[in-house]
PDB file of C-alpha atoms in Angstrom:
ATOM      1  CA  UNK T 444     -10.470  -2.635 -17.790  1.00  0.00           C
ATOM      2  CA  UNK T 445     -10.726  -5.355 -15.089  1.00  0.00           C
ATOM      3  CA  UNK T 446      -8.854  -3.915 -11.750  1.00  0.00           C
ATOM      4  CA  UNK T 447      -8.271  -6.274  -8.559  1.00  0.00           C
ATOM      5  CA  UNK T 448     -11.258  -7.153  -7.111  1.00  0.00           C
ATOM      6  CA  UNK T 449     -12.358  -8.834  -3.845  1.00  0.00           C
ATOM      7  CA  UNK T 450     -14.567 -10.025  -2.117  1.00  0.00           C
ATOM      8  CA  UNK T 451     -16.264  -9.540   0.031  1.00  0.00           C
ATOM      9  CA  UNK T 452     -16.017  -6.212   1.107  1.00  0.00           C
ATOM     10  CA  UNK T 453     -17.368  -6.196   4.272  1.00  0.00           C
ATOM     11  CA  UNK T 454     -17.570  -9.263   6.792  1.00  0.00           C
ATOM     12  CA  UNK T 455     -18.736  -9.076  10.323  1.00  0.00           C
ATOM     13  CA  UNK T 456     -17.388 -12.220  12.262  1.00  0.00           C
ATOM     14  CA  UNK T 457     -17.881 -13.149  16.029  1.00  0.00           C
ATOM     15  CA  UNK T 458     -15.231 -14.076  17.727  1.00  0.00           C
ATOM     16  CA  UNK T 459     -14.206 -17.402  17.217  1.00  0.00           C
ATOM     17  CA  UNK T 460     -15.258 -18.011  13.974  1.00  0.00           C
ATOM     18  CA  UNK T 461     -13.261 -18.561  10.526  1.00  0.00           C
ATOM     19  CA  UNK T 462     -13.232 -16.005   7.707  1.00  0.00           C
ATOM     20  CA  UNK T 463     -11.945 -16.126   4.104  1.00  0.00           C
ATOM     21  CA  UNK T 464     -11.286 -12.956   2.495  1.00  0.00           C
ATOM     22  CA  UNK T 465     -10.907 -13.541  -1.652  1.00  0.00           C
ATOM     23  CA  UNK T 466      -8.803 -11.692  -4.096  1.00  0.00           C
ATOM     24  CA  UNK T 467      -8.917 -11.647  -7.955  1.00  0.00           C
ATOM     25  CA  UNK T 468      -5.772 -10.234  -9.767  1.00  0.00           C
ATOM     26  CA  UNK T 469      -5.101  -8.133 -12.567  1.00  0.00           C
ATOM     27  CA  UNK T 470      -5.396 -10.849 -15.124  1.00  0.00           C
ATOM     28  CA  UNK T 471      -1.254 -11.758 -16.064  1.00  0.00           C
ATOM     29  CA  UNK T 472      -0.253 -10.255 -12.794  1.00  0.00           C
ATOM     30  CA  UNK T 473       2.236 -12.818 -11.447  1.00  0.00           C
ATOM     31  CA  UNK T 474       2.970 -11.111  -8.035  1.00  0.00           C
ATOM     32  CA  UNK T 475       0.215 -10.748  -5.202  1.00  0.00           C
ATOM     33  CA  UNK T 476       0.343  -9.713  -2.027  1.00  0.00           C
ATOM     34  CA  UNK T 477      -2.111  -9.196   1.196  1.00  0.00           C
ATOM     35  CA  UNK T 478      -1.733  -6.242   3.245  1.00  0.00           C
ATOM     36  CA  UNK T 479      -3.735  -5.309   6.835  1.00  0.00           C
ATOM     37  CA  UNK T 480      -4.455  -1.830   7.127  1.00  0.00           C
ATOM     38  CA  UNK T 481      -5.402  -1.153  10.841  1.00  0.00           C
ATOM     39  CA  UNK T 482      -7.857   2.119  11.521  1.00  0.00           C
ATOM     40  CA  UNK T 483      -5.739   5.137  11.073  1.00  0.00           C
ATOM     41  CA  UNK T 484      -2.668   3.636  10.120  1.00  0.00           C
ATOM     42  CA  UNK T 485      -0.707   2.778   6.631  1.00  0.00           C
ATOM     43  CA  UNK T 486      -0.738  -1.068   5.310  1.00  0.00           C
ATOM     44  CA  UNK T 487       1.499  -3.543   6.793  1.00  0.00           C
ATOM     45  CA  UNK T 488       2.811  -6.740   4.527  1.00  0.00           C
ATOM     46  CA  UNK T 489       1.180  -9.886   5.450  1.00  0.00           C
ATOM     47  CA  UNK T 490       2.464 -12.074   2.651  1.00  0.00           C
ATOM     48  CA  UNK T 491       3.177 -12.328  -0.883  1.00  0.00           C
ATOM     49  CA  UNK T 492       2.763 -14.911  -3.891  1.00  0.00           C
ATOM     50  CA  UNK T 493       5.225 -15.336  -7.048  1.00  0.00           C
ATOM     51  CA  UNK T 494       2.422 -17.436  -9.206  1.00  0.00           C
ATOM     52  CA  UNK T 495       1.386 -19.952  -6.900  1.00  0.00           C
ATOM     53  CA  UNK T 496       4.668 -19.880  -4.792  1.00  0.00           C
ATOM     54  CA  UNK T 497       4.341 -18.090  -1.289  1.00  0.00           C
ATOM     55  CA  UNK T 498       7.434 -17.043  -1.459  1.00  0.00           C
ATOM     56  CA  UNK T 499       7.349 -14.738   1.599  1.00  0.00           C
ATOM     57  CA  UNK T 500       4.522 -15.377   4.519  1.00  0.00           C
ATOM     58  CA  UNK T 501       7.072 -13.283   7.311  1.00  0.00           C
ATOM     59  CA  UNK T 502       4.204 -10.683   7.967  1.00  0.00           C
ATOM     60  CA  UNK T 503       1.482 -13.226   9.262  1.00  0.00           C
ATOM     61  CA  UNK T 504       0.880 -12.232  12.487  1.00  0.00           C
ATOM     62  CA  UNK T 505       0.200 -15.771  13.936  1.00  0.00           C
ATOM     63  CA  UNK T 506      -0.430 -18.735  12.526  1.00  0.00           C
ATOM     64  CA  UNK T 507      -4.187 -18.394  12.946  1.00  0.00           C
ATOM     65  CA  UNK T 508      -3.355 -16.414   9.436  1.00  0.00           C
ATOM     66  CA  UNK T 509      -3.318 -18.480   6.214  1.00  0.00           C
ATOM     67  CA  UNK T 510      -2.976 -17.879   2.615  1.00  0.00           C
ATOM     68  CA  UNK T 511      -3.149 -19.738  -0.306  1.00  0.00           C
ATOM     69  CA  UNK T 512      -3.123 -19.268  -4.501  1.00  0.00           C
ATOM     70  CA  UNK T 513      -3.038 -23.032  -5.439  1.00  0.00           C
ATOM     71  CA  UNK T 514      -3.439 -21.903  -9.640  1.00  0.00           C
ATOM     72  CA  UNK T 515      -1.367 -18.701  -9.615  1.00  0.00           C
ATOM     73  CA  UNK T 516      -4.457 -16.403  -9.876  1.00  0.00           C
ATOM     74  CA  UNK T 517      -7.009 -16.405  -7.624  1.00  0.00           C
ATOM     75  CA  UNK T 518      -5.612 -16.156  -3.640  1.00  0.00           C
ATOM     76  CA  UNK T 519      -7.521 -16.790  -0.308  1.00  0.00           C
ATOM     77  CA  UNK T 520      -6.390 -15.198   2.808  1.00  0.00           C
ATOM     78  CA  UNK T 521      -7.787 -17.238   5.890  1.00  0.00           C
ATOM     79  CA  UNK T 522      -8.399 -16.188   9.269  1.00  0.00           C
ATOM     80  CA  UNK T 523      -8.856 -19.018  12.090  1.00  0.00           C
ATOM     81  CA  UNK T 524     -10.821 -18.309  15.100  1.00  0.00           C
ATOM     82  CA  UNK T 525     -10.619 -14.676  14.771  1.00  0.00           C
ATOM     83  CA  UNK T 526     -10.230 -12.166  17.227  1.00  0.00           C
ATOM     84  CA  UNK T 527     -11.025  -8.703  18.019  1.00  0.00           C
ATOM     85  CA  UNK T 528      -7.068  -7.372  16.721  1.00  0.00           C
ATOM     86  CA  UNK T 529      -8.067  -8.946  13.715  1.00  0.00           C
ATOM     87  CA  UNK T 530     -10.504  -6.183  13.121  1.00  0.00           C
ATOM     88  CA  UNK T 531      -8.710  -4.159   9.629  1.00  0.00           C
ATOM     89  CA  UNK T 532      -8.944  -3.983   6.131  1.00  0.00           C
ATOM     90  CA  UNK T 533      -7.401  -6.394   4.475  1.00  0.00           C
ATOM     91  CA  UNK T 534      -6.137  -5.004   1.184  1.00  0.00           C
ATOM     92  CA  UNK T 535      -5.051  -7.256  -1.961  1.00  0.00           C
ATOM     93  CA  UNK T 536      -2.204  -5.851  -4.255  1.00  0.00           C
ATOM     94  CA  UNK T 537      -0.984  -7.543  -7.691  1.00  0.00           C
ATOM     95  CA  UNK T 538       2.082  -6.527  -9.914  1.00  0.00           C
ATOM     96  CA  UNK T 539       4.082  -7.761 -12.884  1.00  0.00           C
ATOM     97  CA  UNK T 540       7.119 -10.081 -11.975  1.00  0.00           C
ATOM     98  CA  UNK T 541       9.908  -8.177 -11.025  1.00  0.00           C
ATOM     99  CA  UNK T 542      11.973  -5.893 -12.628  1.00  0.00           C
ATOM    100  CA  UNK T 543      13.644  -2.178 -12.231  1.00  0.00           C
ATOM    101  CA  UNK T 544      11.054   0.448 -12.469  1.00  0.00           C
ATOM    102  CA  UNK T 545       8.071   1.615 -12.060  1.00  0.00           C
ATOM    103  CA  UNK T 546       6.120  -0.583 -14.592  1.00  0.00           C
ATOM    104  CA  UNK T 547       7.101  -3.703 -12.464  1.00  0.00           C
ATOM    105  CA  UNK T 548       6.858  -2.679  -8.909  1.00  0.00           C
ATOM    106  CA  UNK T 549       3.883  -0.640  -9.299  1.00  0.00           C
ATOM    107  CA  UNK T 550       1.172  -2.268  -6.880  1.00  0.00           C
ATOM    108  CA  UNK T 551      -2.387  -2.454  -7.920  1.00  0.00           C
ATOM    109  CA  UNK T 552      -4.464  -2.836  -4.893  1.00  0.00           C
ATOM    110  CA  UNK T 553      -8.229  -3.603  -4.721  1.00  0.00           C
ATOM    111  CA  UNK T 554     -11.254  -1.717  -2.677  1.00  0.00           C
ATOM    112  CA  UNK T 555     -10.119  -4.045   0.188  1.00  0.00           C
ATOM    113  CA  UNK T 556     -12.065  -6.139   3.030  1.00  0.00           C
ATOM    114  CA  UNK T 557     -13.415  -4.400   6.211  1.00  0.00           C
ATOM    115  CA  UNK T 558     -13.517  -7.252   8.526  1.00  0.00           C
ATOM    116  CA  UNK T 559     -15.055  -6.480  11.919  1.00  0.00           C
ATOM    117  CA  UNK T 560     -14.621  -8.899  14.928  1.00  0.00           C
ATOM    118  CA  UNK T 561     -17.056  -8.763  17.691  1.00  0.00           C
TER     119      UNK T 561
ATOM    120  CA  UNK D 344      15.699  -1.546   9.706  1.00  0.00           C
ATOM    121  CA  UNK D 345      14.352  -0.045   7.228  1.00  0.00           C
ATOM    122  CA  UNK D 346      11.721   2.097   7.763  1.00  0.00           C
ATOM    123  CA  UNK D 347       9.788   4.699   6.255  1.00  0.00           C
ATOM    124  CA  UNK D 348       8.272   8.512   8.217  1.00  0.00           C
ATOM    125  CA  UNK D 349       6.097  10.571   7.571  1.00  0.00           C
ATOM    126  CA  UNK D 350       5.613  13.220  10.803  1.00  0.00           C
ATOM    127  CA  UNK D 351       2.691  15.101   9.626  1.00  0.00           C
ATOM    128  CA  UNK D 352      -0.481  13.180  10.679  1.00  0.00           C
ATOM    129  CA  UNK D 353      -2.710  16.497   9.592  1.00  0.00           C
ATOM    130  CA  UNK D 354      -2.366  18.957   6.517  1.00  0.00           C
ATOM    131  CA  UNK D 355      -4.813  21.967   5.793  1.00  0.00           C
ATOM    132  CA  UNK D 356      -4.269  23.633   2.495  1.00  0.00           C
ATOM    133  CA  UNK D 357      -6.494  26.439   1.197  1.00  0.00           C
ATOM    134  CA  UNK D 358      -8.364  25.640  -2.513  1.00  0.00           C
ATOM    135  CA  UNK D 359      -5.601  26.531  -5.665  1.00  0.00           C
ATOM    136  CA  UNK D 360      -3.067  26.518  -3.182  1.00  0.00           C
ATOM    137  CA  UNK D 361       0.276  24.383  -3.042  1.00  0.00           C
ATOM    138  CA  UNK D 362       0.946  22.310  -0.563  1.00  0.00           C
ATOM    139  CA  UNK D 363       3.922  19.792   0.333  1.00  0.00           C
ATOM    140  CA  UNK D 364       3.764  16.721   1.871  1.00  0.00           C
ATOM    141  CA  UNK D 365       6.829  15.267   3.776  1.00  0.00           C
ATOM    142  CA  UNK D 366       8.086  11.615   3.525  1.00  0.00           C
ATOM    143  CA  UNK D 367      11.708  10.326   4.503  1.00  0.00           C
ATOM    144  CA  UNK D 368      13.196   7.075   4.871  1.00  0.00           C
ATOM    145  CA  UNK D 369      15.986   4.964   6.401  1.00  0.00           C
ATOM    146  CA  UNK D 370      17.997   2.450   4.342  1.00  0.00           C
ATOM    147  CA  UNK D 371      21.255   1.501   3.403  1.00  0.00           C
ATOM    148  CA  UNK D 372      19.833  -0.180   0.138  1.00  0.00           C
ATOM    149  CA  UNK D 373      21.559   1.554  -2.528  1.00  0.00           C
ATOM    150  CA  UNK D 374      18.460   0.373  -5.309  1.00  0.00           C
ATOM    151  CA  UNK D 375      14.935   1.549  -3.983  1.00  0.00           C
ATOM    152  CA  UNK D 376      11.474   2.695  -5.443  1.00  0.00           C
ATOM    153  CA  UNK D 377       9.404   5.329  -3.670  1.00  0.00           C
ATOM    154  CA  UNK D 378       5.771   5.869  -4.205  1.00  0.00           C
ATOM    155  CA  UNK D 379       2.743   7.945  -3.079  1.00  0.00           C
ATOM    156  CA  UNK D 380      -0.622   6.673  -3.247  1.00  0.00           C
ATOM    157  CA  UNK D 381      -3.801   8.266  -2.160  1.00  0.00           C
ATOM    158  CA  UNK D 382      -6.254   6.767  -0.502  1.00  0.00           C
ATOM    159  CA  UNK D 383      -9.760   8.550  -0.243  1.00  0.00           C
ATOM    160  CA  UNK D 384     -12.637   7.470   2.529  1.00  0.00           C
ATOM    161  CA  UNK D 385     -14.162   4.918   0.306  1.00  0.00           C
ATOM    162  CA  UNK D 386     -10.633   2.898   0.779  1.00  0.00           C
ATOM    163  CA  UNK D 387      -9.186   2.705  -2.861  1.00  0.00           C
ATOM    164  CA  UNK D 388      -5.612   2.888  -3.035  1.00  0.00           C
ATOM    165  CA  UNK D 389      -4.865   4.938  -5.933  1.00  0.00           C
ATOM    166  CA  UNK D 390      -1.062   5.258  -7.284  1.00  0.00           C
ATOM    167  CA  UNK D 391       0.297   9.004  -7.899  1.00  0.00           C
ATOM    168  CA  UNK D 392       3.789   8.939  -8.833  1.00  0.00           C
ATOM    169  CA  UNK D 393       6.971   6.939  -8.974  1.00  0.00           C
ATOM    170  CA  UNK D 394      10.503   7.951  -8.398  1.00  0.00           C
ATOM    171  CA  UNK D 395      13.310   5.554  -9.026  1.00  0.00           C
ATOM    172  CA  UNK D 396      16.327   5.656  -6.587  1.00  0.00           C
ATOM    173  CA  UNK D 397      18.211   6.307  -9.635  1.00  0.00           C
ATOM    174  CA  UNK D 398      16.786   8.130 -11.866  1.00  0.00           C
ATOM    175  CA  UNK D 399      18.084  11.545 -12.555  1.00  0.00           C
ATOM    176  CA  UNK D 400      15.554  14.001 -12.570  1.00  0.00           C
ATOM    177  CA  UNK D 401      12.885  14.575 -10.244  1.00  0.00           C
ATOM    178  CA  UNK D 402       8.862  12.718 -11.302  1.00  0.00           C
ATOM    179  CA  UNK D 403       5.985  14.727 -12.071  1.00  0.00           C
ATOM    180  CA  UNK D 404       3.124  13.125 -12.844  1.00  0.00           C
ATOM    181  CA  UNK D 405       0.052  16.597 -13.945  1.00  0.00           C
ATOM    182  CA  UNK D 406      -0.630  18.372 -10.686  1.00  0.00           C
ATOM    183  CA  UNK D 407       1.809  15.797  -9.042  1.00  0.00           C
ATOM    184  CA  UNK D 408       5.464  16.055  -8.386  1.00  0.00           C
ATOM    185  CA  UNK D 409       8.440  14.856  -6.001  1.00  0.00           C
ATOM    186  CA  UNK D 410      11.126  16.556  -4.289  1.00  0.00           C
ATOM    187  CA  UNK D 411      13.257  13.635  -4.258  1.00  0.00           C
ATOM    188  CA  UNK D 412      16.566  14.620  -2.394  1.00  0.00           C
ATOM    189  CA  UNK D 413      18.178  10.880  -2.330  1.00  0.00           C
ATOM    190  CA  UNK D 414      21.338  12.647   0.314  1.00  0.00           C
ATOM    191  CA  UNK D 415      18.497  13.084   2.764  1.00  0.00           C
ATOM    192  CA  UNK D 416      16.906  10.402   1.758  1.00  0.00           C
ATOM    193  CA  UNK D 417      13.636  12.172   1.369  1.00  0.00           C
ATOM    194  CA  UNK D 418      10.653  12.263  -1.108  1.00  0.00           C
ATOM    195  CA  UNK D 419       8.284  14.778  -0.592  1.00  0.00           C
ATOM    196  CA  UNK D 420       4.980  15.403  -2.462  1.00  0.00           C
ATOM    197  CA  UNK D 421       4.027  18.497  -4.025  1.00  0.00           C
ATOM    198  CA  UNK D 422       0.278  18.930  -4.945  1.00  0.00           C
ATOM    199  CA  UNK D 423       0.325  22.145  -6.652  1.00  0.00           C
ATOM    200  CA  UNK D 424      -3.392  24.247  -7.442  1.00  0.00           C
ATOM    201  CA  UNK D 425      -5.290  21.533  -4.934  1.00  0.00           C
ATOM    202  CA  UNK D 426      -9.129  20.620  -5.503  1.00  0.00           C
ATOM    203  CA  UNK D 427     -11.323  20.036  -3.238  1.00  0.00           C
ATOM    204  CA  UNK D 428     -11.224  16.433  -4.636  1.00  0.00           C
ATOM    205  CA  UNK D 429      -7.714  16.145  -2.838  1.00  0.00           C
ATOM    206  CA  UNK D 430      -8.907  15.627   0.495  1.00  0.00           C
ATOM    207  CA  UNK D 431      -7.860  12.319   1.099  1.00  0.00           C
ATOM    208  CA  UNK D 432      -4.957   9.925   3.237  1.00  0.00           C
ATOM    209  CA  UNK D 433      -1.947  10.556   1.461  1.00  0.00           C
ATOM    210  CA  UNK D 434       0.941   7.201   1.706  1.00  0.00           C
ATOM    211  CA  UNK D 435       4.321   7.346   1.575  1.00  0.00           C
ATOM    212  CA  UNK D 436       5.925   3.874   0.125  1.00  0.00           C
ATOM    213  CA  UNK D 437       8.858   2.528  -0.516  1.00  0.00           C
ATOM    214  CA  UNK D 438      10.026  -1.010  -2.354  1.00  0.00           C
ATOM    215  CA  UNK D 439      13.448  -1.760  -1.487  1.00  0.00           C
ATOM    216  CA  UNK D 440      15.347  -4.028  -4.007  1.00  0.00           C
ATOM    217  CA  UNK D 441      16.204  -6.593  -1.030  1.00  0.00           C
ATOM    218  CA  UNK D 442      12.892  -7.232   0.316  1.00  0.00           C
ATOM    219  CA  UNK D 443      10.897  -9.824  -1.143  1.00  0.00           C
ATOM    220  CA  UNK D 444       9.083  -7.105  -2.903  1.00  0.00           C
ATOM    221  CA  UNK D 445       6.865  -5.707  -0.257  1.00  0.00           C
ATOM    222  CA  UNK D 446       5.827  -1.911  -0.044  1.00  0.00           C
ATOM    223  CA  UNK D 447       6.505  -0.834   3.420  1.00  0.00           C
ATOM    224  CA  UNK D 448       4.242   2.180   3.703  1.00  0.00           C
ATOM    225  CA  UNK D 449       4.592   5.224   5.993  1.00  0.00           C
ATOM    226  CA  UNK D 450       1.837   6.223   8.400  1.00  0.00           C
ATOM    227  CA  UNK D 451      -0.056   8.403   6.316  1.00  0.00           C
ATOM    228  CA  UNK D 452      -0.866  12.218   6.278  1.00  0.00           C
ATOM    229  CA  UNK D 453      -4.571  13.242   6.015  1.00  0.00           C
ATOM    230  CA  UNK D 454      -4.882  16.290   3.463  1.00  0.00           C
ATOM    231  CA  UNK D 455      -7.948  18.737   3.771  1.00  0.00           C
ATOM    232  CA  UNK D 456      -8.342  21.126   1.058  1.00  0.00           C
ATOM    233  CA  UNK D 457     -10.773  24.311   2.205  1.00  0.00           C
ATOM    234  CA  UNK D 458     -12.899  25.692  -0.054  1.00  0.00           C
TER     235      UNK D 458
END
């Protein structure tokens, strides 16, 4: 079965430039969210999506950081004039709507995006 | 705050062995999930097992199971007969009911399993 994919996974920007990092749901999956997982360390929120409602962006870490799911499926996280502390994986993670359990707060993440900033 | 420890960065455990992975947590949310996912070097996060904040008896998921002592607010892992296949970063994770639905994810303990 189709997992969460994205794409692509690995980008190697210069400093300065703009990235877009894609992510591709579990298909039904109304919650998404981006994580940035620095070298050595565990994921930290960036944002999430209910459909296409961001419904929590508190984790950006400037507003060079932008993310978007304009038909509920599909989401873009955008980078503006990166720089070097952007340098992480950026790791996509979809779940069911929520709900008690384990069967709707279980996160499904993707492979991730290694994006390098030099 | 709410926040989530793991304090050991390094694990060795001997092939067919047991070993026990530590995770607590700090929250004064009384409704909370806790998770541990495993994420080898090529990056995948892979989910392990679930516990519940109240559910009654402790998850096991095959080699898999939790010490979940919700007083001390701690979840440990327990990887009993490891493979060599276990080497991997081991997360810690926790989705508390008032967040907006978030996992806020420990540092991470690095497991090597010796042959």
């Amino acid at each position: 079965g189709a997992g969460v994919s994205q794409s692509p996974r690995y980008k190697v920007a210069k400093r300065g430039q703009d990235v877009a990092l894609r992510c591709d749901p579990i298909s039904g999956h109304v919650s998404l969210f981006w994580y940035q997982q620095a070298l050595g360390q565990g994921p930290e929120f960036l944002t999430y999506f209910q459909n296409e409602a961001q419904l929590d962006k508190s984790g950006l870490p400037s507003d060079r950081f932008f993310a978007e799911r304009p038909e509920g499926s599909v989401s873009t996280l955008k980078i503006q004039r990166t720089q070097q502390e952007d340098s992480a994986v950026y790791l996509c993670a979809s779940s069911l709507k929520g709900g008690k359990g384990r069967a709707y707060n279980e996160q499904f993440f993707g492979p991730g995006t290694r994006l390098t900033v030099l | 705050a709410q926040k989530i420890t793991q304090t050991q960065p390094g694990m060795f455990v001997q092939e067919k062995e047991a070993v026990t992975l530590d995770c607590t947590y700090d929250t004064s949310d009384p409704s909370y999930g806790l998770f541990w996912y495993k994420q080898p070097s090529s990056g995948e996060m892979i989910f392990l097992i679930y516990q519940g904040s109240y559910d009654q008896q402790n998850a096991t998921e095959g080699r898999y199971s939790l010490n979940f002592q919700k007083a001390r607010k701690s979840a440990n892992l327990v990887i009993s007969a490891s493979q060599l296949g276990d080497s991997a970063m081991y997360f810690c994770a926790i989705h508390f009911s008032g967040s907006a639905r978030q996992l806020t994810f420990g540092s991470g303990t690095q497991l090597t399993v010796l042959p």
